[in-house]
Amino acid sequence: MLEVRNLEVVYDDVMLVLRGVSLKVPAGSVVALLGANGAGKTTLLRALSGLLDVHDGEITKGSVTLDGEPVHELSPARLVERGISQVFEGRRIFAELTVEENLRVGAHTAPRRLAENLDRVLTLFPVLAERRESVAGYLSGGEQQMLALGRALMAGPRYLLLDEPSLGLAPALVRQIRDLVVEINKQGVTVLLVEQNARMALSIAEHGYVMETGKIVMDRPAAELLADEDIKEFYLGLGAEGAVKSFRDVKHYKRRKRWLS
Ligand code: ATP
């Protein structure tokens, strides 16, 4: 289990961005983390993968434990070795390298299992197998997302942290990515899925958390969140009457949300 307890994160010594976040990702599960822009989701992932330093961020309180052992002081490389890999928002593949070279880069912490992991990734993503020699920059958005996922899997992680894998993708590709996440999870990888696409995330997660301005404001089984009127209204774009709300309505959710009143 990956567990975050009462985590506080400050940027630039002054800006308190996570304000006592607690969250559990049990081994074998898919857990969804939802929240609007700027809620602090990416910051939480940075804390879990040891990348706060790079962004002038620092954990000032709380802990992150992996199977009961504190890991929040480990370097990014040590965390990958311990089985935690992250797929960043915006894909961040190496555009000038080929698909296979990108995948090989992902294996640098697990060189002995390179051939085995490469085989596994190319089986999971036939489109990457077909385009193995292609320069990654020429792949479509969906293919690049698959490459980013594949590269993270090359480290042989036990825990995969996904930051908005569906961002900017057409609905058919979002479904494809969702199915791949389900398959990856079936193969034994635990997933923490950060998404603004709440419907997609909650459709495959067992449990979901909703974050707002650096705090967890909801912590419930995914099925309950899907049925919750506030979640429907503010994150699924549906009013109580089932009508699709405009983005503008949804954007003004802060004023009207009921769970904090
Ligand atoms: P998004 O979906 O837009 O990425 P998010 O929920 O992931 O949103 P974060 O990116 O974690 O949110 O940002 C949380 C807050 O921290 C925001 O107010 C943001 O401006 C601030 N922030 C993020 N990175 C830094 C940084 N390197 N230095 C200072 N402030 C930062």
Short mmCIF file of C-alpha atoms and ligand atoms in Angstrom, two decimals:
data_model
loop_
_atom_site.label_atom_id
_atom_site.label_comp_id
_atom_site.label_asym_id
_atom_site.label_seq_id
_atom_site.Cartn_x
_atom_site.Cartn_y
_atom_site.Cartn_z
CA MET A 1 0.00 0.00 0.00
CA LEU A 2 1.08 3.52 -0.83
CA GLU A 3 -0.11 5.87 1.87
CA VAL A 4 0.00 9.64 2.20
CA ARG A 5 -0.56 11.05 5.67
CA ASN A 6 -1.33 14.64 6.48
CA LEU A 7 0.99 15.94 3.78
CA GLU A 8 1.88 19.60 3.55
CA VAL A 9 3.82 20.97 0.60
CA VAL A 10 5.22 24.46 0.20
CA TYR A 11 6.65 26.01 -2.99
CA ASP A 12 9.37 28.68 -2.87
CA ASP A 13 9.41 28.50 0.96
CA VAL A 14 6.16 30.42 1.22
CA MET A 15 3.36 29.07 -0.90
CA LEU A 16 1.38 26.40 0.95
CA VAL A 17 -0.17 24.25 -1.76
CA LEU A 18 -0.99 20.93 -0.07
CA ARG A 19 -2.67 21.49 3.24
CA GLY A 20 -2.80 18.20 5.09
CA VAL A 21 -3.60 15.65 2.39
CA SER A 22 -4.22 12.01 3.36
CA LEU A 23 -4.84 9.27 0.81
CA LYS A 24 -4.46 5.50 0.51
CA VAL A 25 -3.65 3.49 -2.60
CA PRO A 26 -4.04 -0.18 -1.65
CA ALA A 27 -1.93 -2.69 -3.60
CA GLY A 28 -3.79 -4.02 -6.64
CA SER A 29 -6.32 -1.19 -6.82
CA VAL A 30 -7.10 1.70 -9.17
CA VAL A 31 -7.64 4.90 -7.19
CA ALA A 32 -8.90 8.09 -8.85
CA LEU A 33 -7.88 11.58 -7.78
CA LEU A 34 -10.19 14.26 -9.15
CA GLY A 35 -10.11 18.01 -8.89
CA ALA A 36 -10.22 21.22 -10.86
CA ASN A 37 -7.17 23.01 -12.27
CA GLY A 38 -4.79 24.17 -9.58
CA ALA A 39 -6.26 21.94 -6.85
CA GLY A 40 -2.83 20.43 -6.17
CA LYS A 41 -3.09 17.04 -7.90
CA THR A 42 0.17 17.36 -9.83
CA THR A 43 1.89 18.60 -6.69
CA LEU A 44 0.79 15.46 -4.86
CA LEU A 45 2.17 13.29 -7.66
CA ARG A 46 5.46 15.21 -7.53
CA ALA A 47 5.64 14.48 -3.80
CA LEU A 48 5.05 10.77 -4.49
CA SER A 49 7.73 10.55 -7.18
CA GLY A 50 10.34 12.68 -5.43
CA LEU A 51 10.17 15.54 -7.92
CA LEU A 52 9.30 18.46 -5.66
CA ASP A 53 12.92 19.61 -5.42
CA VAL A 54 13.09 20.27 -9.14
CA HIS A 55 10.14 22.65 -8.76
CA ASP A 56 11.39 24.41 -5.60
CA GLY A 57 8.82 22.54 -3.58
CA GLU A 58 9.27 20.90 -0.20
CA ILE A 59 7.34 18.60 2.11
CA THR A 60 6.97 20.53 5.36
CA LYS A 61 4.75 18.08 7.24
CA GLY A 62 3.36 14.57 7.01
CA SER A 63 4.63 11.42 5.37
CA VAL A 64 4.47 9.09 2.40
CA THR A 65 4.89 5.40 3.16
CA LEU A 66 5.24 2.40 0.85
CA ASP A 67 4.28 -0.85 2.56
CA GLY A 68 4.70 0.92 5.88
CA GLU A 69 8.16 2.36 5.19
CA PRO A 70 8.70 6.12 4.82
CA VAL A 71 9.73 6.99 1.26
CA HIS A 72 9.21 10.75 1.06
CA GLU A 73 12.91 11.47 1.46
CA LEU A 74 14.02 9.17 -1.34
CA SER A 75 15.35 10.48 -4.65
CA PRO A 76 13.28 10.01 -7.84
CA ALA A 77 15.65 7.24 -9.00
CA ARG A 78 15.35 5.35 -5.70
CA LEU A 79 11.57 5.65 -5.84
CA VAL A 80 11.54 4.15 -9.34
CA GLU A 81 13.71 1.32 -8.01
CA ARG A 82 11.21 0.83 -5.20
CA GLY A 83 8.49 0.41 -7.81
CA ILE A 84 6.88 3.84 -8.20
CA SER A 85 6.76 5.26 -11.76
CA GLN A 86 5.00 8.34 -13.02
CA VAL A 87 3.57 9.27 -16.40
CA PHE A 88 3.64 13.04 -16.64
CA GLU A 89 0.90 15.31 -17.88
CA GLY A 90 1.60 16.35 -21.46
CA ARG A 91 3.41 13.07 -22.24
CA ARG A 92 7.00 14.38 -22.31
CA ILE A 93 8.40 11.82 -24.67
CA PHE A 94 11.76 12.34 -26.39
CA ALA A 95 10.54 13.64 -29.74
CA GLU A 96 13.82 13.06 -31.64
CA LEU A 97 14.28 9.47 -30.48
CA THR A 98 12.51 6.48 -32.00
CA VAL A 99 9.72 4.65 -30.22
CA GLU A 100 12.05 1.85 -29.21
CA GLU A 101 14.74 4.25 -27.99
CA ASN A 102 12.16 6.01 -25.83
CA LEU A 103 11.16 2.67 -24.34
CA ARG A 104 14.79 1.70 -23.70
CA VAL A 105 15.32 4.97 -21.80
CA GLY A 106 12.48 3.92 -19.51
CA ALA A 107 14.35 0.73 -18.65
CA HIS A 108 17.50 2.35 -17.29
CA THR A 109 16.62 1.43 -13.70
CA ALA A 110 15.76 -2.16 -14.66
CA PRO A 111 18.38 -3.08 -17.30
CA ARG A 112 18.32 -6.79 -16.52
CA ARG A 113 14.65 -7.05 -17.33
CA LEU A 114 14.84 -4.88 -20.46
CA ALA A 115 14.07 -7.58 -23.03
CA GLU A 116 11.22 -9.02 -20.97
CA ASN A 117 9.66 -5.61 -20.29
CA LEU A 118 10.08 -4.48 -23.91
CA ASP A 119 8.29 -7.59 -25.04
CA ARG A 120 5.49 -7.01 -22.58
CA VAL A 121 5.05 -3.35 -23.57
CA LEU A 122 5.07 -4.07 -27.30
CA THR A 123 2.45 -6.80 -26.78
CA LEU A 124 0.29 -4.45 -24.73
CA PHE A 125 0.60 -1.65 -27.32
CA PRO A 126 0.62 -3.23 -30.82
CA VAL A 127 0.63 0.26 -32.33
CA LEU A 128 4.02 0.89 -30.72
CA ALA A 129 5.30 -2.42 -32.08
CA GLU A 130 4.25 -1.35 -35.57
CA ARG A 131 5.96 2.01 -35.17
CA ARG A 132 8.99 0.77 -33.29
CA GLU A 133 11.48 2.49 -35.62
CA SER A 134 9.46 5.69 -36.08
CA VAL A 135 10.63 8.97 -34.63
CA ALA A 136 8.41 9.62 -31.61
CA GLY A 137 7.71 13.24 -32.51
CA TYR A 138 5.72 12.07 -35.53
CA LEU A 139 3.31 9.92 -33.51
CA SER A 140 -0.26 11.08 -32.99
CA GLY A 141 -1.33 12.43 -29.58
CA GLY A 142 -2.87 9.09 -28.60
CA GLU A 143 0.20 7.14 -29.70
CA GLN A 144 2.44 9.51 -27.75
CA GLN A 145 0.32 8.93 -24.66
CA MET A 146 0.74 5.18 -25.17
CA LEU A 147 4.46 5.64 -25.56
CA ALA A 148 4.60 7.62 -22.31
CA LEU A 149 2.68 4.82 -20.58
CA GLY A 150 4.89 2.19 -22.17
CA ARG A 151 8.04 3.99 -21.13
CA ALA A 152 6.87 4.11 -17.50
CA LEU A 153 6.09 0.38 -17.65
CA MET A 154 9.64 -0.36 -18.85
CA ALA A 155 10.82 0.26 -15.27
CA GLY A 156 8.59 -2.64 -14.17
CA PRO A 157 6.66 -0.57 -11.61
CA ARG A 158 4.35 -1.90 -8.92
CA TYR A 159 2.70 1.51 -8.60
CA LEU A 160 1.91 3.68 -11.60
CA LEU A 161 1.04 7.36 -11.14
CA LEU A 162 -0.84 8.74 -14.12
CA ASP A 163 -1.28 12.49 -14.56
CA GLU A 164 -4.22 13.22 -16.87
CA PRO A 165 -3.64 10.48 -19.44
CA SER A 166 -6.82 11.40 -21.33
CA LEU A 167 -6.02 15.11 -21.66
CA GLY A 168 -6.62 16.41 -25.17
CA LEU A 169 -7.56 13.03 -26.63
CA ALA A 170 -10.66 12.25 -28.73
CA PRO A 171 -13.34 10.09 -27.03
CA ALA A 172 -12.37 6.88 -28.85
CA LEU A 173 -8.77 7.28 -27.71
CA VAL A 174 -9.86 8.09 -24.17
CA ARG A 175 -11.70 4.74 -24.14
CA GLN A 176 -8.60 3.01 -25.49
CA ILE A 177 -6.40 4.54 -22.80
CA ARG A 178 -8.99 3.58 -20.17
CA ASP A 179 -8.99 -0.04 -21.38
CA LEU A 180 -5.20 -0.10 -21.31
CA VAL A 181 -5.15 1.17 -17.74
CA VAL A 182 -7.59 -1.61 -16.82
CA GLU A 183 -5.34 -4.18 -18.53
CA ILE A 184 -2.19 -2.81 -16.88
CA ASN A 185 -3.95 -3.05 -13.51
CA LYS A 186 -5.03 -6.63 -14.26
CA GLN A 187 -1.40 -7.48 -14.88
CA GLY A 188 -0.71 -6.53 -11.26
CA VAL A 189 0.17 -2.83 -11.39
CA THR A 190 -1.53 -0.56 -8.84
CA VAL A 191 -2.71 2.72 -10.36
CA LEU A 192 -3.22 6.22 -8.97
CA LEU A 193 -5.11 8.00 -11.72
CA VAL A 194 -5.26 11.79 -11.70
CA GLU A 195 -7.96 12.95 -14.06
CA GLN A 196 -10.19 15.86 -14.91
CA ASN A 197 -12.25 13.34 -16.87
CA ALA A 198 -14.10 12.18 -13.78
CA ARG A 199 -16.39 9.83 -15.65
CA MET A 200 -13.51 7.93 -17.20
CA ALA A 201 -11.57 7.74 -13.95
CA LEU A 202 -14.50 6.70 -11.77
CA SER A 203 -15.62 4.08 -14.28
CA ILE A 204 -12.47 2.04 -13.60
CA ALA A 205 -11.48 3.05 -10.06
CA GLU A 206 -12.57 1.32 -6.90
CA HIS A 207 -12.12 4.42 -4.81
CA GLY A 208 -11.98 8.13 -5.53
CA TYR A 209 -10.75 11.28 -3.85
CA VAL A 210 -11.74 14.83 -4.72
CA MET A 211 -9.21 17.55 -4.09
CA GLU A 212 -9.84 21.28 -3.85
CA THR A 213 -7.36 24.02 -2.99
CA GLY A 214 -4.87 21.62 -1.50
CA LYS A 215 -7.29 19.52 0.55
CA ILE A 216 -9.19 16.29 0.11
CA VAL A 217 -12.87 17.24 0.30
CA MET A 218 -14.36 13.85 -0.60
CA ASP A 219 -13.11 10.33 -0.06
CA ARG A 220 -15.56 7.64 -1.17
CA PRO A 221 -15.97 4.43 -3.18
CA ALA A 222 -16.00 5.33 -6.88
CA ALA A 223 -19.55 4.02 -7.38
CA GLU A 224 -20.81 6.37 -4.67
CA LEU A 225 -19.00 9.33 -6.20
CA LEU A 226 -20.52 8.52 -9.61
CA ALA A 227 -23.97 8.61 -8.05
CA ASP A 228 -23.36 11.74 -5.98
CA GLU A 229 -25.40 14.75 -7.11
CA ASP A 230 -22.59 17.25 -6.47
CA ILE A 231 -20.07 15.15 -8.35
CA LYS A 232 -22.54 14.75 -11.21
CA GLU A 233 -23.10 18.45 -11.33
CA PHE A 234 -19.58 19.73 -10.90
CA TYR A 235 -17.40 17.00 -12.34
CA LEU A 236 -19.60 15.05 -14.74
CA GLY A 237 -21.38 18.09 -16.19
CA LEU A 238 -24.84 16.78 -15.37
CA GLY A 239 -27.50 18.60 -13.39
CA ALA A 240 -30.00 16.77 -11.19
CA GLU A 241 -32.39 16.64 -14.13
CA GLY A 242 -29.72 14.98 -16.26
CA ALA A 243 -29.23 17.95 -18.58
CA VAL A 244 -25.68 18.62 -19.69
CA LYS A 245 -24.47 21.84 -18.13
CA SER A 246 -22.32 24.34 -19.91
CA PHE A 247 -18.66 24.63 -19.02
CA ARG A 248 -19.40 28.09 -17.65
CA ASP A 249 -21.92 26.66 -15.20
CA VAL A 250 -19.45 24.03 -14.14
CA LYS A 251 -16.71 26.62 -13.78
CA HIS A 252 -18.77 28.49 -11.25
CA TYR A 253 -19.16 25.45 -9.09
CA LYS A 254 -17.14 26.92 -6.28
CA ARG A 255 -19.82 29.42 -5.38
CA ARG A 256 -22.56 26.84 -5.39
CA LYS A 257 -21.02 23.66 -4.19
CA ARG A 258 -22.90 22.12 -1.36
CA TRP A 259 -20.42 19.88 0.34
CA LEU A 260 -18.48 22.72 1.94
CA SER A 261 -21.48 24.77 3.01
P1 ATP B 1 -3.55 21.20 -13.11
O1 ATP B 1 -4.56 20.19 -13.49
O2 ATP B 1 -3.81 22.55 -13.67
O3 ATP B 1 -2.12 20.74 -13.27
P2 ATP B 1 -3.30 20.58 -10.33
O4 ATP B 1 -4.48 20.18 -9.51
O5 ATP B 1 -2.41 19.51 -10.78
O6 ATP B 1 -3.77 21.45 -11.55
P3 ATP B 1 -0.94 21.82 -9.28
O7 ATP B 1 -0.28 21.86 -10.60
O8 ATP B 1 -0.44 20.86 -8.28
O9 ATP B 1 -2.49 21.63 -9.44
O10 ATP B 1 -0.88 23.28 -8.67
C1 ATP B 1 -1.39 23.59 -7.38
C2 ATP B 1 -1.02 25.03 -7.05
O11 ATP B 1 0.38 25.12 -6.90
C3 ATP B 1 -1.41 26.03 -8.13
O12 ATP B 1 -1.86 27.19 -7.46
C4 ATP B 1 -0.11 26.30 -8.85
O13 ATP B 1 -0.09 27.61 -9.35
C5 ATP B 1 0.92 26.13 -7.74
N1 ATP B 1 2.21 25.64 -8.27
C6 ATP B 1 2.42 24.54 -9.03
N2 ATP B 1 3.73 24.39 -9.31
C7 ATP B 1 4.37 25.42 -8.73
C8 ATP B 1 5.75 25.82 -8.64
N3 ATP B 1 6.72 25.12 -9.22
N4 ATP B 1 6.03 26.94 -7.96
C9 ATP B 1 5.05 27.66 -7.37
N5 ATP B 1 3.74 27.33 -7.39
C10 ATP B 1 3.39 26.23 -8.05
#
